[in-house]
Short mmCIF file of C-alpha atoms in Angstrom, two decimals:
data_model
loop_
_atom_site.label_atom_id
_atom_site.label_comp_id
_atom_site.label_asym_id
_atom_site.label_seq_id
_atom_site.Cartn_x
_atom_site.Cartn_y
_atom_site.Cartn_z
CA MET A 1 187.51 196.95 169.63
CA THR A 2 189.49 194.00 171.01
CA VAL A 3 192.57 195.23 169.18
CA ILE A 4 192.22 198.69 170.70
CA ASN A 5 191.73 197.36 174.22
CA HIS A 6 194.78 195.17 173.85
CA TYR A 7 196.96 197.96 172.54
CA LYS A 8 195.78 200.39 175.22
CA THR A 9 196.96 197.86 177.81
CA GLN A 10 200.28 197.38 176.01
CA ARG A 11 200.83 201.12 175.72
CA ARG A 12 199.98 201.74 179.38
CA GLN A 13 202.50 199.11 180.47
CA PHE A 14 205.11 200.55 178.13
CA LEU A 15 204.67 204.14 179.27
CA THR A 16 204.67 203.24 182.95
CA GLY A 17 207.70 200.99 182.85
CA ILE A 18 209.79 202.63 180.14
CA PHE A 19 208.84 206.28 179.73
CA LEU A 20 208.67 207.47 183.32
CA VAL A 21 211.40 209.94 182.47
CA SER A 22 209.08 211.52 179.91
CA TYR A 23 206.64 212.32 182.78
CA LEU A 24 203.69 210.80 180.97
CA PHE A 25 202.29 208.25 183.41
CA CYS A 26 199.60 207.68 180.76
CA GLN A 27 198.16 211.17 181.29
CA ALA A 28 198.72 212.13 177.65
CA PRO A 29 197.07 210.37 174.72
CA TYR A 30 200.12 210.80 172.48
CA THR A 31 203.53 209.61 173.63
CA ILE A 32 205.27 211.41 170.80
CA MET A 33 204.41 214.83 172.26
CA TYR A 34 207.00 214.39 175.01
CA LEU A 35 209.81 212.53 173.28
CA SER A 36 213.09 214.13 172.27
CA THR A 37 213.43 215.36 168.70
CA SER A 38 217.26 215.49 168.72
CA SER A 39 220.16 213.86 170.52
CA ARG A 40 220.92 217.20 172.12
CA SER A 41 217.46 217.44 173.68
CA LEU A 42 217.76 213.81 174.83
CA SER A 43 221.05 214.56 176.61
CA LEU A 44 219.38 217.57 178.28
CA THR A 45 216.33 215.51 179.41
CA ASN A 46 214.26 217.83 177.20
CA GLY A 47 215.32 220.74 179.38
CA ALA A 48 217.33 223.95 178.82
CA ALA A 49 214.33 225.37 176.99
CA ALA A 50 215.59 228.95 177.45
CA PHE A 51 218.92 228.25 175.73
CA ASN A 52 219.45 228.53 171.99
CA SER A 53 218.56 225.46 169.94
CA PRO A 54 218.86 224.83 166.20
CA VAL A 55 215.92 222.41 166.48
CA LEU A 56 212.39 223.59 167.26
CA SER A 57 211.93 222.87 170.97
CA SER A 58 209.28 223.16 173.68
CA ASN A 59 209.85 226.93 173.76
CA PRO A 60 209.90 228.19 170.15
CA ALA A 61 211.38 231.50 171.35
CA SER A 62 214.74 229.71 171.71
CA LEU A 63 215.01 228.70 168.05
CA SER A 64 218.41 229.70 166.66
CA THR A 65 220.48 229.34 163.49
CA ASP A 66 222.86 231.59 161.57
CA ARG A 67 221.07 231.09 158.25
CA LEU A 68 219.99 227.55 157.34
CA SER A 69 220.42 224.28 159.21
CA GLY A 70 218.93 220.82 159.00
CA GLY A 71 219.51 217.39 160.37
CA PHE A 72 218.49 213.77 160.85
CA HIS A 73 218.02 212.16 164.26
CA HIS A 74 217.59 208.47 165.11
CA PHE A 75 216.54 206.94 168.42
CA THR A 76 216.42 203.40 169.77
CA PHE A 77 214.16 202.71 172.74
CA PRO A 78 213.68 199.62 174.90
CA LEU A 79 211.36 196.91 173.55
CA ASP A 80 212.85 197.42 170.07
CA ILE A 81 210.96 200.68 169.54
CA LYS A 82 212.47 202.98 166.92
CA GLY A 83 212.16 206.70 166.34
CA ASN A 84 213.31 209.10 163.64
CA SER A 85 213.18 212.87 163.28
CA ILE A 86 214.24 215.42 160.69
CA HIS A 87 214.42 219.15 161.17
CA GLY A 88 215.03 222.31 159.21
CA THR A 89 215.53 225.85 160.49
CA TYR A 90 215.87 228.98 158.39
CA ASN A 91 216.85 232.50 159.45
CA PHE A 92 215.41 234.68 156.69
CA THR A 93 216.26 238.00 158.37
CA ASN A 94 218.30 238.91 161.41
CA THR A 95 215.23 238.80 163.65
CA HIS A 96 212.84 236.25 162.07
CA LEU A 97 213.24 232.46 161.96
CA ILE A 98 211.07 229.53 160.96
CA GLY A 99 211.53 225.90 161.97
CA LEU A 100 210.11 222.54 161.00
CA THR A 101 210.34 219.12 162.67
CA ILE A 102 208.87 215.81 161.51
CA THR A 103 209.05 212.96 164.03
CA SER A 104 207.89 209.35 163.80
CA ILE A 105 207.79 206.51 166.32
CA ASP A 106 207.40 202.85 165.35
CA TYR A 107 206.17 200.81 168.32
CA GLY A 108 206.58 197.54 166.45
CA LYS A 109 204.27 194.56 166.10
CA PHE A 110 201.67 193.39 168.59
CA THR A 111 199.57 190.25 168.84
CA ASP A 112 195.95 190.31 169.94
CA SER A 113 195.55 187.90 172.86
CA GLN A 114 192.11 186.73 171.73
CA THR A 115 192.28 186.63 167.92
CA GLU A 116 196.08 186.06 167.71
CA ASN A 117 196.17 188.55 164.82
CA THR A 118 199.23 190.78 164.58
CA PHE A 119 199.07 194.52 164.07
CA SER A 120 201.40 197.53 164.15
CA ALA A 121 201.30 200.87 165.93
CA ASN A 122 203.04 204.15 165.16
CA ASP A 123 202.88 207.90 165.79
CA LEU A 124 203.67 210.85 163.54
CA ALA A 125 204.14 214.49 164.59
CA ILE A 126 204.71 217.51 162.35
CA ARG A 127 205.48 220.90 163.91
CA VAL A 128 206.08 224.28 162.31
CA GLY A 129 207.32 227.25 164.35
CA TYR A 130 208.13 230.92 164.07
CA LYS A 131 210.42 233.10 166.20
CA SER A 132 211.10 236.83 166.27
CA THR A 133 213.59 238.86 168.30
CA PHE A 134 213.26 242.33 169.77
CA GLN A 135 216.51 244.28 170.31
CA ASN A 136 218.52 241.04 170.65
CA HIS A 137 217.42 240.53 174.25
CA ILE A 138 213.78 239.49 174.08
CA SER A 139 212.44 236.84 171.72
CA TYR A 140 209.02 235.30 171.29
CA GLY A 141 207.78 232.38 169.29
CA ILE A 142 204.87 230.14 168.46
CA SER A 143 204.57 226.68 166.93
CA ALA A 144 201.69 224.54 165.70
CA GLY A 145 201.69 220.78 165.38
CA PHE A 146 199.71 217.97 163.84
CA ILE A 147 199.79 214.53 165.49
CA LYS A 148 198.52 211.26 164.08
CA SER A 149 198.50 207.97 165.97
CA LYS A 150 197.72 204.70 164.22
CA ILE A 151 196.87 201.39 165.87
CA SER A 152 196.14 198.67 163.33
CA SER A 153 193.38 200.15 161.15
CA TYR A 154 192.34 202.73 163.75
CA ASN A 155 193.54 206.34 163.71
CA SER A 156 193.52 209.29 166.08
CA THR A 157 194.57 212.85 165.28
CA ALA A 158 195.17 216.04 167.21
CA PHE A 159 196.39 219.60 166.80
CA VAL A 160 198.65 221.21 169.41
CA MET A 161 200.30 224.58 169.92
CA ASN A 162 203.31 225.90 171.85
CA ALA A 163 204.00 229.55 172.61
CA GLY A 164 206.85 231.11 174.52
CA ILE A 165 208.90 234.16 175.38
CA ARG A 166 212.53 234.45 176.42
CA GLY A 167 214.68 237.24 177.81
CA ARG A 168 218.46 237.45 178.08
CA MET A 169 220.74 239.82 179.99
CA LEU A 170 224.29 240.15 181.33
CA SER A 171 225.73 239.92 177.80
CA ASN A 172 223.45 236.91 177.15
CA ARG A 173 224.96 234.97 180.07
CA LEU A 174 221.63 234.83 181.92
CA GLY A 175 218.39 233.80 180.27
CA MET A 176 214.82 233.15 181.40
CA GLY A 177 211.93 231.67 179.49
CA LEU A 178 208.22 231.06 179.91
CA SER A 179 206.18 228.78 177.66
CA ILE A 180 202.85 227.02 177.36
CA GLU A 181 203.21 223.63 175.73
CA ASN A 182 200.97 221.11 174.00
CA TRP A 183 197.83 223.18 174.22
CA GLY A 184 195.49 221.46 171.82
CA LYS A 185 192.56 219.29 170.98
CA VAL A 186 192.02 215.69 169.91
CA THR A 187 190.04 215.92 166.68
CA ASP A 188 189.64 212.22 165.91
CA GLN A 189 189.26 209.71 168.74
CA PHE A 190 190.14 206.03 168.91
CA GLY A 191 186.60 204.69 168.66
CA GLN A 192 184.66 205.57 171.82
CA PHE A 193 187.70 206.54 173.88
CA GLN A 194 187.34 210.14 175.06
CA GLU A 195 190.80 211.64 175.47
CA SER A 196 191.95 215.20 175.97
CA ILE A 197 195.25 217.08 175.99
CA SER A 198 196.20 219.13 179.04
CA PRO A 199 198.73 221.93 178.47
CA ASP A 200 201.94 222.23 180.47
CA PHE A 201 203.55 225.45 181.70
CA ARG A 202 207.33 225.71 181.72
CA TYR A 203 209.60 228.18 183.51
CA SER A 204 213.20 227.88 182.38
CA LEU A 205 216.48 229.45 183.40
CA PHE A 206 220.08 229.20 182.26
CA TYR A 207 223.25 230.84 183.51
CA LYS A 208 226.74 231.01 182.02
CA PRO A 209 229.21 231.86 184.80
CA GLN A 210 231.91 234.25 183.74
CA HIS A 211 235.09 232.46 182.60
CA PHE A 212 233.25 229.10 182.70
CA PRO A 213 233.19 227.19 179.38
CA GLY A 214 229.53 226.22 179.47
CA PHE A 215 226.21 226.86 181.17
CA LEU A 216 223.93 225.55 183.91
CA PHE A 217 220.17 225.25 183.48
CA PHE A 218 216.99 224.59 185.44
CA ASP A 219 213.48 224.02 184.09
CA TYR A 220 210.28 223.81 186.12
CA VAL A 221 207.31 222.24 184.35
CA LYS A 222 203.87 222.55 185.91
CA GLN A 223 201.64 219.67 184.87
CA LYS A 224 198.01 218.84 185.42
CA ASN A 225 196.99 215.85 187.57
CA ILE A 226 200.59 214.69 188.13
CA ASP A 227 203.61 215.95 190.04
CA ASP A 228 205.40 218.99 188.70
CA LEU A 229 208.69 218.28 186.95
CA GLN A 230 212.12 219.79 187.62
CA ILE A 231 214.91 219.34 185.06
CA TYR A 232 218.49 220.40 185.71
CA GLY A 233 221.88 219.94 184.12
CA ILE A 234 225.06 221.33 182.64
CA GLU A 235 226.76 221.75 179.29
CA ILE A 236 230.55 222.10 179.05
CA SER A 237 232.47 223.16 175.95
CA PHE A 238 235.91 221.57 175.94
CA SER A 239 236.62 223.41 172.70
CA SER A 240 234.71 225.04 169.86
CA ASN A 241 234.36 221.56 168.36
CA LEU A 242 233.47 219.41 171.38
CA GLN A 243 230.67 219.74 173.96
CA PHE A 244 229.57 217.47 176.79
CA ARG A 245 226.13 217.50 178.46
CA LEU A 246 224.81 215.91 181.64
CA SER A 247 221.30 216.24 183.08
CA SER A 248 218.59 214.63 185.16
CA SER A 249 215.13 215.39 186.52
CA SER A 250 212.93 215.03 189.59
CA GLU A 251 211.58 211.77 188.15
CA LYS A 252 214.89 210.11 188.89
CA LYS A 253 213.35 208.96 192.18
CA TYR A 254 210.91 206.72 190.30
CA LEU A 255 213.74 204.94 188.47
CA GLU A 256 216.10 204.12 191.33
CA TRP A 257 216.68 200.42 191.85
CA GLY A 258 219.30 197.77 192.62
CA GLU A 259 222.81 198.58 193.78
CA VAL A 260 224.20 201.98 194.73
CA PHE A 261 225.73 202.52 191.28
CA ASP A 262 222.47 201.60 189.56
CA GLU A 263 220.59 204.12 191.68
CA PHE A 264 223.19 206.79 190.92
CA ILE A 265 222.96 206.51 187.13
CA ALA A 266 219.19 205.91 186.98
CA GLY A 267 217.51 208.87 185.30
CA LEU A 268 220.78 210.43 184.10
CA SER A 269 221.16 211.67 180.53
CA PHE A 270 224.43 212.56 178.85
CA GLY A 271 225.67 213.39 175.40
CA LEU A 272 228.57 214.52 173.23
CA THR A 273 228.65 216.83 170.22
CA TRP A 274 231.56 216.91 167.81
CA SER A 275 231.71 219.58 165.12
CA TYR A 276 233.66 219.42 161.88
CA LYS A 277 233.47 222.38 159.54
CA LYS A 278 229.74 222.79 158.76
CA TYR A 279 228.68 219.48 160.28
CA GLN A 280 227.79 218.24 163.75
CA PHE A 281 227.67 214.66 165.02
CA GLU A 282 225.83 214.01 168.24
CA VAL A 283 225.34 210.97 170.44
CA ALA A 284 223.26 210.78 173.62
CA SER A 285 221.95 208.28 176.13
CA GLN A 286 219.22 208.41 178.74
CA ASN A 287 219.19 205.81 181.52
CA LEU A 288 215.73 204.57 182.51
CA GLY A 289 216.77 202.42 185.43
CA PRO A 290 215.13 198.98 185.17
CA GLY A 291 213.57 200.03 181.86
CA GLY A 292 216.88 200.15 179.99
CA GLN A 293 218.22 203.04 177.90
CA ILE A 294 217.28 205.41 175.12
CA ILE A 295 220.09 205.97 172.61
CA GLY A 296 220.14 208.87 170.17
CA PHE A 297 222.31 209.70 167.14
CA SER A 298 222.12 212.96 165.20
CA PHE A 299 223.72 214.42 162.10
CA ILE A 300 223.30 218.18 161.55
CA PHE A 301 224.58 220.23 158.63
CA ASN A 302 225.46 223.92 158.72
CA PRO A 303 224.67 224.04 162.44
CA SER A 304 223.85 227.20 164.30
CA LEU A 305 226.41 228.78 166.58
CA ILE A 306 224.28 228.12 169.65
CA ARG A 307 226.94 228.93 172.22
CA ASP A 308 226.43 232.72 172.20
#
């Protein structure tokens, strides 16, 4: 159990110092539940849950694609941590969609302080979701996920579920969503560690001002045992082929440090999307203050027209 105790300490330090923006604060047993699965979601600080997304998101009612889309996403985190994700979304009728995401995180190598043995740690998450639409204004969706965390020779597994509803009005310029996220159960513990998963509740809103080439969004996430989270930002379409995103959250206050400029950019996320024919290329960055940055790159084929 020495290995487990050592890794638990390493993970707690990592989450506290690096992943404050993911609002974990070590309250969740699986880091991967709250990490971005695409560069777009990274640039939006995992917000804008009520707006259309070609990748299965926290609110499955927002899943969107014209017919079939898929993509690969790569992330680099501080401390040389790497992440990868692939997704596929299929619209098999005008009102029914299914989505799949597979995400992995490699935390790297660790050394036990007592035995000096090295070991690795990684997480894997697989989610499948379904969305249906009623009269083009109300959509609802549900997703189920399997999570596996491995630390050396020890394993822990869990099953989680998301469910959401979304409504749009004013020619789809105003949208509101409600979702319950990461409601689940740990089925296999790390040894004698008793861990549980507490669900989050998200209220999301977006608005596209008339004659404005983009949208504004605000998400409010109610969490158990820790402060509620507010996420806000903007997306601007410079053309049909180029979009820019900028966002932040209420956890920015925990990342402020140093000079005035450092405090200004701490907690900010931004990203660019460039489209060429049936392909999209995305890049995003999230500033973690003294913790460094998360960088994301995505390649998506046959992307959805998500700007409706």
